[in-house]
Amino acid sequence: MNKTAFVFPGQGSQSVGMLDDLTAYAEVNACIQTANQVLNVDLLQMINQGPAEQLNQTQWTQPALLAVSVGIFRAVQARGDFTISLMAGHSLGEYSALVCAGALSYEAALELVYKRGLYMQEAVPAGTGSMAAILGLDADSIEQACQQAQSATGTTVSPANYNSAGQIVIAGEREAVAKASQLCVDAGAKKVMPLAVSVPSHCELMRPAADKLAVDLAAITWQAPQIPVLHNVDVQSHDDADLMQSLLSQQLYSPVLWTQTMEALQQADIDLVAECGPGKVLSGLFKRFDRSLQVVPMLNSKGIESFFTAATSR
């Protein structure tokens, strides 16, 4: 035992003020300044002062989360000697994981996720797509509801995020998502929560964005990751550059297999999970998944201290 995994959050974890007291760390500040230079934007002001509407625009959300997550990782790495057995990231967080594992440069990732956000926004006209979280219904029933809704409406809907046994997110065209949501309620779902998103991620509507992103992914230099990173699409780690690029492209229109990722970490005998980034979304999922796991959200200096306490007290 005594194995540690680092996990990195995706969109939905951002908030104005999410840096908290992290600007005390030179590594975090350096990552923000690099993002400012690469993207020609004042990301620090956007994160600290908003407005939230700007930070929540997907082309800014993605580099902001990447910058804070990588900054936290570098701050932690500079302050202690510890071994990471596995890494994983939820959707966008996969890019943070791959940067921290050494598979691609931070600067290249900033440009990639900015473009990824733009391509996603361009792929679906505003107001035509939606997402909803289905709570308390099994995966088979949700998948069946999506298939029935597609047949009934002639439009697209499918599972987008397998977040946990009791929480699956669906995505697609508005009419089909509404129909599938009602079918899930009829099938016994405890709750259906429409999500406030501008883009229906991880569904077939994102294929045009994936085609554009594939060109950019192929244009940068890749290395074998120094720490294994489990990919969202197949829950495997890979060293091959072409395969990593392909999986990141596929990720845009394929579901995030997070339940399966948590199971893989459990099977790998991970006993400490550190969430490296803003918020506590992934920490909450892990705590509900396996109460025996030590889970530490490193969203501020207190969280970073808690990680070192947990890592050295085992």
Short mmCIF file of N, CA and C in Angstrom, two decimals, residues 190-306:
data_model
loop_
_atom_site.label_atom_id
_atom_site.label_comp_id
_atom_site.label_asym_id
_atom_site.label_seq_id
_atom_site.Cartn_x
_atom_site.Cartn_y
_atom_site.Cartn_z
N LYS A 190 -33.82 9.56 -8.92
CA LYS A 190 -34.13 10.35 -7.73
C LYS A 190 -34.24 11.84 -8.06
N LYS A 191 -33.38 12.28 -8.98
CA LYS A 191 -33.35 13.70 -9.32
C LYS A 191 -32.70 13.88 -10.68
N VAL A 192 -33.19 14.86 -11.44
CA VAL A 192 -32.56 15.26 -12.69
C VAL A 192 -32.23 16.75 -12.60
N MET A 193 -30.97 17.07 -12.77
CA MET A 193 -30.53 18.46 -12.62
C MET A 193 -29.97 19.00 -13.94
N PRO A 194 -30.71 19.89 -14.62
CA PRO A 194 -30.13 20.55 -15.80
C PRO A 194 -28.89 21.34 -15.39
N LEU A 195 -27.83 21.28 -16.20
CA LEU A 195 -26.57 21.95 -15.87
C LEU A 195 -26.45 23.26 -16.63
N ALA A 196 -25.93 24.27 -15.94
CA ALA A 196 -25.74 25.58 -16.57
C ALA A 196 -24.42 25.57 -17.34
N VAL A 197 -24.45 25.07 -18.57
CA VAL A 197 -23.25 24.99 -19.41
C VAL A 197 -23.53 25.65 -20.75
N SER A 198 -22.46 26.16 -21.36
CA SER A 198 -22.62 26.79 -22.67
C SER A 198 -22.37 25.79 -23.80
N VAL A 199 -21.79 24.63 -23.45
CA VAL A 199 -21.41 23.64 -24.46
C VAL A 199 -21.79 22.24 -23.97
N PRO A 200 -22.44 21.42 -24.80
CA PRO A 200 -22.72 20.03 -24.42
C PRO A 200 -21.50 19.14 -24.69
N SER A 201 -20.67 18.96 -23.68
CA SER A 201 -19.39 18.25 -23.84
C SER A 201 -19.58 16.75 -23.93
N HIS A 202 -18.58 16.08 -24.48
CA HIS A 202 -18.47 14.62 -24.48
C HIS A 202 -19.66 13.93 -25.12
N CYS A 203 -20.10 14.47 -26.26
CA CYS A 203 -21.15 13.81 -27.04
C CYS A 203 -20.85 14.03 -28.52
N GLU A 204 -21.63 13.39 -29.36
CA GLU A 204 -21.38 13.37 -30.80
C GLU A 204 -21.33 14.78 -31.40
N LEU A 205 -21.99 15.75 -30.78
CA LEU A 205 -21.99 17.13 -31.29
C LEU A 205 -20.60 17.75 -31.28
N MET A 206 -19.68 17.17 -30.51
CA MET A 206 -18.33 17.71 -30.39
C MET A 206 -17.37 17.15 -31.43
N ARG A 207 -17.84 16.29 -32.32
CA ARG A 207 -16.93 15.68 -33.29
C ARG A 207 -16.25 16.73 -34.20
N PRO A 208 -16.97 17.78 -34.67
CA PRO A 208 -16.27 18.80 -35.46
C PRO A 208 -15.15 19.48 -34.68
N ALA A 209 -15.37 19.72 -33.39
CA ALA A 209 -14.32 20.31 -32.55
C ALA A 209 -13.13 19.36 -32.43
N ALA A 210 -13.43 18.08 -32.31
CA ALA A 210 -12.37 17.07 -32.19
C ALA A 210 -11.51 17.02 -33.45
N ASP A 211 -12.14 17.16 -34.60
CA ASP A 211 -11.39 17.14 -35.86
C ASP A 211 -10.41 18.31 -35.94
N LYS A 212 -10.84 19.49 -35.48
CA LYS A 212 -9.95 20.65 -35.48
C LYS A 212 -8.84 20.48 -34.45
N LEU A 213 -9.21 20.00 -33.28
CA LEU A 213 -8.23 19.83 -32.21
C LEU A 213 -7.16 18.82 -32.60
N ALA A 214 -7.55 17.79 -33.35
CA ALA A 214 -6.60 16.74 -33.76
C ALA A 214 -5.42 17.34 -34.52
N VAL A 215 -5.67 18.36 -35.32
CA VAL A 215 -4.60 19.03 -36.08
C VAL A 215 -3.61 19.70 -35.13
N ASP A 216 -4.14 20.39 -34.12
CA ASP A 216 -3.28 21.07 -33.15
C ASP A 216 -2.51 20.08 -32.28
N LEU A 217 -3.17 18.99 -31.90
CA LEU A 217 -2.51 17.97 -31.08
C LEU A 217 -1.32 17.37 -31.80
N ALA A 218 -1.46 17.21 -33.12
CA ALA A 218 -0.40 16.59 -33.91
C ALA A 218 0.77 17.54 -34.16
N ALA A 219 0.55 18.83 -33.93
CA ALA A 219 1.57 19.83 -34.26
C ALA A 219 2.56 20.09 -33.13
N ILE A 220 2.31 19.51 -31.95
CA ILE A 220 3.20 19.78 -30.82
C ILE A 220 4.06 18.56 -30.50
N THR A 221 5.08 18.78 -29.67
CA THR A 221 6.00 17.72 -29.29
C THR A 221 5.49 16.99 -28.06
N TRP A 222 5.49 15.66 -28.13
CA TRP A 222 5.02 14.83 -27.03
C TRP A 222 6.16 13.97 -26.50
N GLN A 223 6.11 13.67 -25.22
CA GLN A 223 7.07 12.77 -24.57
C GLN A 223 6.28 11.67 -23.86
N ALA A 224 6.96 10.57 -23.58
CA ALA A 224 6.34 9.54 -22.74
C ALA A 224 6.17 10.11 -21.34
N PRO A 225 5.00 9.98 -20.72
CA PRO A 225 4.81 10.53 -19.37
C PRO A 225 5.72 9.84 -18.36
N GLN A 226 6.25 10.62 -17.43
CA GLN A 226 7.14 10.07 -16.40
C GLN A 226 6.33 9.38 -15.29
N ILE A 227 5.05 9.71 -15.20
CA ILE A 227 4.12 9.08 -14.26
C ILE A 227 2.94 8.59 -15.07
N PRO A 228 2.46 7.38 -14.89
CA PRO A 228 1.33 6.88 -15.68
C PRO A 228 0.08 7.76 -15.49
N VAL A 229 -0.55 8.11 -16.61
CA VAL A 229 -1.79 8.91 -16.60
C VAL A 229 -2.91 8.06 -17.20
N LEU A 230 -3.97 7.85 -16.44
CA LEU A 230 -5.12 7.11 -16.96
C LEU A 230 -5.98 8.04 -17.80
N HIS A 231 -6.22 7.66 -19.06
CA HIS A 231 -7.00 8.50 -19.96
C HIS A 231 -8.49 8.28 -19.76
N ASN A 232 -9.28 9.32 -20.00
CA ASN A 232 -10.73 9.25 -19.82
C ASN A 232 -11.40 8.24 -20.73
N VAL A 233 -10.88 8.08 -21.94
CA VAL A 233 -11.57 7.28 -22.95
C VAL A 233 -11.45 5.78 -22.69
N ASP A 234 -10.25 5.33 -22.25
CA ASP A 234 -10.04 3.88 -22.09
C ASP A 234 -9.52 3.46 -20.72
N VAL A 235 -9.32 4.43 -19.81
CA VAL A 235 -8.85 4.16 -18.45
C VAL A 235 -7.54 3.35 -18.46
N GLN A 236 -6.67 3.67 -19.42
CA GLN A 236 -5.34 3.06 -19.54
C GLN A 236 -4.30 4.17 -19.61
N SER A 237 -3.06 3.85 -19.27
CA SER A 237 -1.95 4.78 -19.47
C SER A 237 -1.19 4.39 -20.72
N HIS A 238 -0.63 5.38 -21.41
CA HIS A 238 0.04 5.12 -22.69
C HIS A 238 1.31 5.95 -22.81
N ASP A 239 2.28 5.41 -23.53
CA ASP A 239 3.53 6.11 -23.81
C ASP A 239 3.59 6.61 -25.25
N ASP A 240 2.76 6.07 -26.13
CA ASP A 240 2.82 6.38 -27.55
C ASP A 240 2.18 7.73 -27.84
N ALA A 241 2.94 8.63 -28.48
CA ALA A 241 2.46 9.99 -28.73
C ALA A 241 1.22 10.01 -29.62
N ASP A 242 1.23 9.23 -30.69
CA ASP A 242 0.08 9.21 -31.60
C ASP A 242 -1.19 8.75 -30.89
N LEU A 243 -1.04 7.76 -30.03
CA LEU A 243 -2.20 7.24 -29.31
C LEU A 243 -2.71 8.26 -28.29
N MET A 244 -1.81 8.93 -27.60
CA MET A 244 -2.24 9.97 -26.64
C MET A 244 -3.00 11.08 -27.35
N GLN A 245 -2.50 11.49 -28.51
CA GLN A 245 -3.19 12.53 -29.30
C GLN A 245 -4.57 12.05 -29.72
N SER A 246 -4.65 10.83 -30.19
CA SER A 246 -5.93 10.28 -30.64
C SER A 246 -6.94 10.23 -29.50
N LEU A 247 -6.49 9.82 -28.31
CA LEU A 247 -7.39 9.71 -27.17
C LEU A 247 -7.87 11.07 -26.70
N LEU A 248 -7.01 12.09 -26.77
CA LEU A 248 -7.44 13.44 -26.38
C LEU A 248 -8.44 14.00 -27.38
N SER A 249 -8.28 13.66 -28.64
CA SER A 249 -9.26 14.07 -29.65
C SER A 249 -10.58 13.34 -29.43
N GLN A 250 -10.52 12.03 -29.25
CA GLN A 250 -11.73 11.23 -29.01
C GLN A 250 -12.46 11.67 -27.74
N GLN A 251 -11.68 12.14 -26.76
CA GLN A 251 -12.26 12.53 -25.47
C GLN A 251 -13.38 13.56 -25.64
N LEU A 252 -13.27 14.42 -26.64
CA LEU A 252 -14.26 15.49 -26.81
C LEU A 252 -15.65 14.95 -27.11
N TYR A 253 -15.74 13.81 -27.80
CA TYR A 253 -17.06 13.28 -28.15
C TYR A 253 -17.35 11.93 -27.49
N SER A 254 -16.49 11.52 -26.56
CA SER A 254 -16.66 10.25 -25.84
C SER A 254 -16.94 10.53 -24.37
N PRO A 255 -17.65 9.62 -23.69
CA PRO A 255 -17.92 9.85 -22.28
C PRO A 255 -16.67 9.76 -21.41
N VAL A 256 -16.66 10.53 -20.33
CA VAL A 256 -15.60 10.47 -19.33
C VAL A 256 -15.89 9.29 -18.41
N LEU A 257 -15.01 8.31 -18.40
CA LEU A 257 -15.21 7.09 -17.61
C LEU A 257 -14.61 7.26 -16.22
N TRP A 258 -15.22 8.16 -15.42
CA TRP A 258 -14.62 8.47 -14.12
C TRP A 258 -14.90 7.39 -13.09
N THR A 259 -16.08 6.79 -13.11
CA THR A 259 -16.35 5.68 -12.18
C THR A 259 -15.34 4.57 -12.39
N GLN A 260 -15.08 4.27 -13.66
CA GLN A 260 -14.11 3.22 -14.00
C GLN A 260 -12.68 3.64 -13.60
N THR A 261 -12.40 4.94 -13.67
CA THR A 261 -11.09 5.45 -13.24
C THR A 261 -10.90 5.26 -11.74
N MET A 262 -11.93 5.58 -10.97
CA MET A 262 -11.84 5.37 -9.51
C MET A 262 -11.67 3.89 -9.19
N GLU A 263 -12.36 3.03 -9.93
CA GLU A 263 -12.20 1.58 -9.73
C GLU A 263 -10.77 1.14 -10.05
N ALA A 264 -10.18 1.72 -11.11
CA ALA A 264 -8.81 1.36 -11.50
C ALA A 264 -7.81 1.79 -10.42
N LEU A 265 -8.02 2.95 -9.81
CA LEU A 265 -7.14 3.40 -8.74
C LEU A 265 -7.28 2.50 -7.51
N GLN A 266 -8.50 2.10 -7.24
CA GLN A 266 -8.75 1.19 -6.13
C GLN A 266 -8.02 -0.14 -6.36
N GLN A 267 -8.12 -0.67 -7.58
CA GLN A 267 -7.48 -1.94 -7.92
C GLN A 267 -5.96 -1.83 -7.90
N ALA A 268 -5.44 -0.61 -8.10
CA ALA A 268 -3.99 -0.39 -8.06
C ALA A 268 -3.50 -0.17 -6.64
N ASP A 269 -4.39 -0.36 -5.64
CA ASP A 269 -4.04 -0.23 -4.21
C ASP A 269 -3.64 1.19 -3.82
N ILE A 270 -4.23 2.18 -4.49
CA ILE A 270 -4.04 3.57 -4.07
C ILE A 270 -4.74 3.78 -2.73
N ASP A 271 -4.05 4.40 -1.77
CA ASP A 271 -4.70 4.67 -0.49
C ASP A 271 -4.77 6.16 -0.16
N LEU A 272 -4.09 7.00 -0.96
CA LEU A 272 -4.15 8.45 -0.77
C LEU A 272 -4.41 9.11 -2.12
N VAL A 273 -5.48 9.88 -2.21
CA VAL A 273 -5.82 10.59 -3.43
C VAL A 273 -5.75 12.09 -3.15
N ALA A 274 -4.94 12.81 -3.92
CA ALA A 274 -4.81 14.25 -3.78
C ALA A 274 -5.45 14.92 -4.99
N GLU A 275 -6.46 15.78 -4.73
CA GLU A 275 -7.08 16.53 -5.82
C GLU A 275 -6.29 17.82 -6.01
N CYS A 276 -5.67 17.94 -7.16
CA CYS A 276 -4.72 19.02 -7.42
C CYS A 276 -5.38 20.08 -8.29
N GLY A 277 -6.04 21.03 -7.64
CA GLY A 277 -6.73 22.07 -8.37
C GLY A 277 -7.85 22.68 -7.56
N PRO A 278 -8.57 23.64 -8.14
CA PRO A 278 -9.65 24.31 -7.42
C PRO A 278 -10.81 23.37 -7.11
N GLY A 279 -11.54 23.69 -6.05
CA GLY A 279 -12.76 22.95 -5.74
C GLY A 279 -12.52 21.61 -5.09
N LYS A 280 -13.65 20.91 -4.83
CA LYS A 280 -13.60 19.61 -4.15
C LYS A 280 -14.48 18.59 -4.87
N VAL A 281 -14.75 18.81 -6.15
CA VAL A 281 -15.68 17.94 -6.87
C VAL A 281 -15.20 16.50 -6.89
N LEU A 282 -13.95 16.29 -7.29
CA LEU A 282 -13.43 14.92 -7.40
C LEU A 282 -13.25 14.30 -6.01
N SER A 283 -12.86 15.11 -5.04
CA SER A 283 -12.72 14.60 -3.67
C SER A 283 -14.05 14.05 -3.18
N GLY A 284 -15.13 14.76 -3.47
CA GLY A 284 -16.45 14.30 -3.06
C GLY A 284 -16.81 12.98 -3.70
N LEU A 285 -16.49 12.83 -5.00
CA LEU A 285 -16.79 11.58 -5.69
C LEU A 285 -16.00 10.41 -5.10
N PHE A 286 -14.72 10.65 -4.80
CA PHE A 286 -13.89 9.58 -4.23
C PHE A 286 -14.36 9.19 -2.83
N LYS A 287 -14.75 10.17 -2.02
CA LYS A 287 -15.20 9.87 -0.66
C LYS A 287 -16.46 9.01 -0.67
N ARG A 288 -17.36 9.30 -1.61
CA ARG A 288 -18.58 8.49 -1.70
C ARG A 288 -18.30 7.12 -2.30
N PHE A 289 -17.27 7.06 -3.14
CA PHE A 289 -16.93 5.80 -3.81
C PHE A 289 -16.29 4.80 -2.86
N ASP A 290 -15.35 5.29 -2.03
CA ASP A 290 -14.62 4.39 -1.13
C ASP A 290 -14.22 5.16 0.12
N ARG A 291 -14.94 4.95 1.21
CA ARG A 291 -14.71 5.72 2.44
C ARG A 291 -13.38 5.37 3.11
N SER A 292 -12.76 4.27 2.68
CA SER A 292 -11.48 3.90 3.29
C SER A 292 -10.31 4.70 2.71
N LEU A 293 -10.53 5.37 1.57
CA LEU A 293 -9.49 6.16 0.94
C LEU A 293 -9.26 7.45 1.72
N GLN A 294 -7.99 7.85 1.82
CA GLN A 294 -7.67 9.18 2.30
C GLN A 294 -7.73 10.12 1.10
N VAL A 295 -8.55 11.15 1.19
CA VAL A 295 -8.75 12.06 0.06
C VAL A 295 -8.45 13.48 0.54
N VAL A 296 -7.55 14.17 -0.16
CA VAL A 296 -7.15 15.52 0.24
C VAL A 296 -7.34 16.49 -0.93
N PRO A 297 -8.28 17.44 -0.82
CA PRO A 297 -8.38 18.47 -1.84
C PRO A 297 -7.35 19.57 -1.59
N MET A 298 -6.45 19.77 -2.55
CA MET A 298 -5.38 20.77 -2.38
C MET A 298 -5.77 22.06 -3.11
N LEU A 299 -6.78 22.74 -2.58
CA LEU A 299 -7.28 23.94 -3.24
C LEU A 299 -6.75 25.22 -2.61
N ASN A 300 -5.98 25.09 -1.52
CA ASN A 300 -5.38 26.26 -0.86
C ASN A 300 -4.18 25.78 -0.04
N SER A 301 -3.55 26.70 0.68
CA SER A 301 -2.34 26.33 1.43
C SER A 301 -2.65 25.32 2.52
N LYS A 302 -3.82 25.41 3.14
CA LYS A 302 -4.21 24.43 4.16
C LYS A 302 -4.31 23.03 3.56
N GLY A 303 -4.85 22.95 2.33
CA GLY A 303 -4.96 21.66 1.65
C GLY A 303 -3.60 21.08 1.31
N ILE A 304 -2.67 21.94 0.91
CA ILE A 304 -1.31 21.49 0.60
C ILE A 304 -0.62 20.95 1.85
N GLU A 305 -0.79 21.66 2.97
CA GLU A 305 -0.23 21.19 4.25
C GLU A 305 -0.85 19.85 4.64
N SER A 306 -2.16 19.73 4.42
CA SER A 306 -2.85 18.49 4.77
C SER A 306 -2.33 17.32 3.95
#
